[in-house]
């Protein structure tokens, strides 16, 4: 029987929205959509796409670190981007900067809005811990 290992950032949004940041089930880690929250759970960098993208990936790193995983073990990501046409180049640049030579599968979805005023990006991951770190 597989056991679940759950991780939270311990921010108000987790209880407000009723979710956890990540669940490890066997060798896979499913990471909820990360966004530009600081360590206290406040939304930061409203309307600054590049800064939000950096903070969002940094929050993803916090989740990966909890499990002893790295970016190289991310097998899939889904990005939700407001104003996708305007932010497409910055999305690609941020993705390349974050992953370097590693290339997970990726789906980018243009959306009309996200939960916080000024929020422009949210990113969910799937991680396979059997891959080399």
mmCIF file of C-alpha atoms in Angstrom:
data_model
loop_
_atom_site.group_PDB
_atom_site.id
_atom_site.type_symbol
_atom_site.label_atom_id
_atom_site.label_comp_id
_atom_site.label_asym_id
_atom_site.label_seq_id
_atom_site.Cartn_x
_atom_site.Cartn_y
_atom_site.Cartn_z
ATOM 1 C CA UNK A 1 0.000 0.000 0.000
ATOM 2 C CA UNK A 2 1.302 3.456 -0.955
ATOM 3 C CA UNK A 3 1.403 6.111 1.721
ATOM 4 C CA UNK A 4 0.956 9.816 1.078
ATOM 5 C CA UNK A 5 3.496 12.420 2.161
ATOM 6 C CA UNK A 6 1.809 15.836 2.210
ATOM 7 C CA UNK A 7 3.635 19.192 2.217
ATOM 8 C CA UNK A 8 2.293 22.664 3.003
ATOM 9 C CA UNK A 9 3.853 26.133 3.010
ATOM 10 C CA UNK A 10 1.576 26.867 6.030
ATOM 11 C CA UNK A 11 0.024 29.935 4.422
ATOM 12 C CA UNK A 12 -3.600 31.045 4.846
ATOM 13 C CA UNK A 13 -4.543 30.230 1.240
ATOM 14 C CA UNK A 14 -4.124 26.508 1.932
ATOM 15 C CA UNK A 15 -6.929 26.465 4.471
ATOM 16 C CA UNK A 16 -8.929 29.224 2.729
ATOM 17 C CA UNK A 17 -9.018 27.278 -0.552
ATOM 18 C CA UNK A 18 -8.796 23.778 0.978
ATOM 19 C CA UNK A 19 -5.681 22.365 -0.675
ATOM 20 C CA UNK A 20 -2.134 21.226 0.040
ATOM 21 C CA UNK A 21 1.002 22.312 -1.810
ATOM 22 C CA UNK A 22 2.142 18.812 -2.717
ATOM 23 C CA UNK A 23 1.465 15.148 -2.245
ATOM 24 C CA UNK A 24 4.056 12.444 -2.734
ATOM 25 C CA UNK A 25 2.585 9.123 -3.726
ATOM 26 C CA UNK A 26 5.242 6.494 -4.272
ATOM 27 C CA UNK A 27 7.877 7.906 -6.609
ATOM 28 C CA UNK A 28 5.706 10.754 -7.895
ATOM 29 C CA UNK A 29 5.184 14.178 -6.365
ATOM 30 C CA UNK A 30 2.202 16.213 -7.535
ATOM 31 C CA UNK A 31 2.747 19.907 -6.837
ATOM 32 C CA UNK A 32 -0.212 22.301 -6.695
ATOM 33 C CA UNK A 33 -0.115 25.470 -8.728
ATOM 34 C CA UNK A 34 2.608 27.642 -7.255
ATOM 35 C CA UNK A 35 2.292 31.392 -7.399
ATOM 36 C CA UNK A 36 3.982 34.546 -6.235
ATOM 37 C CA UNK A 37 3.458 34.273 -2.469
ATOM 38 C CA UNK A 38 6.041 35.311 0.093
ATOM 39 C CA UNK A 39 6.847 33.068 3.060
ATOM 40 C CA UNK A 40 4.027 34.616 5.102
ATOM 41 C CA UNK A 41 1.519 33.824 2.341
ATOM 42 C CA UNK A 42 1.055 37.371 1.035
ATOM 43 C CA UNK A 43 0.746 37.780 -2.721
ATOM 44 C CA UNK A 44 3.738 39.778 -4.013
ATOM 45 C CA UNK A 45 4.854 41.388 -7.282
ATOM 46 C CA UNK A 46 1.381 42.272 -8.575
ATOM 47 C CA UNK A 47 1.468 43.119 -12.285
ATOM 48 C CA UNK A 48 5.216 42.328 -12.584
ATOM 49 C CA UNK A 49 5.272 39.176 -14.674
ATOM 50 C CA UNK A 50 9.019 38.478 -14.546
ATOM 51 C CA UNK A 51 9.190 38.940 -10.759
ATOM 52 C CA UNK A 52 6.123 36.729 -10.283
ATOM 53 C CA UNK A 53 7.657 34.017 -12.442
ATOM 54 C CA UNK A 54 10.888 34.057 -10.401
ATOM 55 C CA UNK A 55 8.963 33.928 -7.093
ATOM 56 C CA UNK A 56 6.693 31.183 -8.396
ATOM 57 C CA UNK A 57 9.635 29.001 -9.405
ATOM 58 C CA UNK A 58 11.329 29.774 -6.059
ATOM 59 C CA UNK A 59 8.230 28.494 -4.273
ATOM 60 C CA UNK A 60 8.379 25.382 -6.429
ATOM 61 C CA UNK A 61 11.977 24.945 -5.283
ATOM 62 C CA UNK A 62 10.803 25.064 -1.645
ATOM 63 C CA UNK A 63 8.447 22.166 -2.356
ATOM 64 C CA UNK A 64 11.103 20.200 -4.231
ATOM 65 C CA UNK A 65 13.577 20.816 -1.414
ATOM 66 C CA UNK A 66 11.176 19.376 1.144
ATOM 67 C CA UNK A 67 11.233 16.093 -0.753
ATOM 68 C CA UNK A 68 14.945 16.179 -1.576
ATOM 69 C CA UNK A 69 14.043 16.552 -5.254
ATOM 70 C CA UNK A 70 15.431 18.908 -7.895
ATOM 71 C CA UNK A 71 14.269 20.663 -11.037
ATOM 72 C CA UNK A 72 15.876 17.883 -13.067
ATOM 73 C CA UNK A 73 13.230 15.491 -11.760
ATOM 74 C CA UNK A 74 10.289 17.614 -12.935
ATOM 75 C CA UNK A 75 8.679 15.595 -15.717
ATOM 76 C CA UNK A 76 5.693 17.826 -16.405
ATOM 77 C CA UNK A 77 4.578 21.368 -15.765
ATOM 78 C CA UNK A 78 1.417 23.281 -16.513
ATOM 79 C CA UNK A 79 1.605 27.064 -16.626
ATOM 80 C CA UNK A 80 -1.463 29.289 -16.414
ATOM 81 C CA UNK A 81 -0.640 32.702 -17.848
ATOM 82 C CA UNK A 82 -2.762 35.858 -17.978
ATOM 83 C CA UNK A 83 -2.233 37.853 -21.206
ATOM 84 C CA UNK A 84 -0.374 34.959 -22.780
ATOM 85 C CA UNK A 85 0.416 36.711 -26.056
ATOM 86 C CA UNK A 86 2.003 39.623 -24.214
ATOM 87 C CA UNK A 87 3.822 37.340 -21.734
ATOM 88 C CA UNK A 88 4.842 34.500 -24.081
ATOM 89 C CA UNK A 89 8.458 35.609 -24.561
ATOM 90 C CA UNK A 90 8.957 36.231 -20.822
ATOM 91 C CA UNK A 91 7.369 32.838 -20.086
ATOM 92 C CA UNK A 92 9.797 31.087 -22.418
ATOM 93 C CA UNK A 93 12.780 33.042 -21.064
ATOM 94 C CA UNK A 94 11.857 32.287 -17.441
ATOM 95 C CA UNK A 95 11.295 28.622 -18.227
ATOM 96 C CA UNK A 96 14.699 28.292 -19.907
ATOM 97 C CA UNK A 97 16.383 30.131 -17.027
ATOM 98 C CA UNK A 98 14.745 27.876 -14.452
ATOM 99 C CA UNK A 99 15.296 24.503 -16.116
ATOM 100 C CA UNK A 100 18.534 25.108 -18.015
ATOM 101 C CA UNK A 101 19.284 22.078 -20.191
ATOM 102 C CA UNK A 102 16.502 19.998 -18.596
ATOM 103 C CA UNK A 103 13.320 19.893 -20.674
ATOM 104 C CA UNK A 104 10.150 18.629 -18.955
ATOM 105 C CA UNK A 105 6.939 18.363 -20.915
ATOM 106 C CA UNK A 106 5.059 21.614 -20.656
ATOM 107 C CA UNK A 107 1.580 22.920 -21.256
ATOM 108 C CA UNK A 108 0.953 26.660 -21.260
ATOM 109 C CA UNK A 109 -2.650 27.792 -20.912
ATOM 110 C CA UNK A 110 -3.739 31.376 -21.477
ATOM 111 C CA UNK A 111 -6.323 32.391 -18.882
ATOM 112 C CA UNK A 112 -8.458 35.484 -18.352
ATOM 113 C CA UNK A 113 -7.647 35.818 -14.664
ATOM 114 C CA UNK A 114 -6.180 34.099 -11.620
ATOM 115 C CA UNK A 115 -7.233 34.299 -7.940
ATOM 116 C CA UNK A 116 -5.254 37.373 -6.790
ATOM 117 C CA UNK A 117 -5.554 40.879 -8.271
ATOM 118 C CA UNK A 118 -2.492 41.422 -10.452
ATOM 119 C CA UNK A 119 -1.604 37.713 -10.527
ATOM 120 C CA UNK A 120 -0.244 36.778 -13.935
ATOM 121 C CA UNK A 121 1.125 33.232 -13.563
ATOM 122 C CA UNK A 122 0.608 29.950 -11.731
ATOM 123 C CA UNK A 123 2.633 26.764 -12.280
ATOM 124 C CA UNK A 124 1.874 23.142 -11.313
ATOM 125 C CA UNK A 125 4.469 20.335 -11.502
ATOM 126 C CA UNK A 126 4.715 16.569 -11.553
ATOM 127 C CA UNK A 127 8.015 15.195 -10.271
ATOM 128 C CA UNK A 128 9.443 11.685 -10.654
ATOM 129 C CA UNK A 129 11.967 10.988 -7.897
ATOM 130 C CA UNK A 130 13.360 7.968 -9.767
ATOM 131 C CA UNK A 131 15.113 10.325 -12.182
ATOM 132 C CA UNK A 132 18.646 11.511 -11.421
ATOM 133 C CA UNK A 133 18.700 14.652 -9.295
#
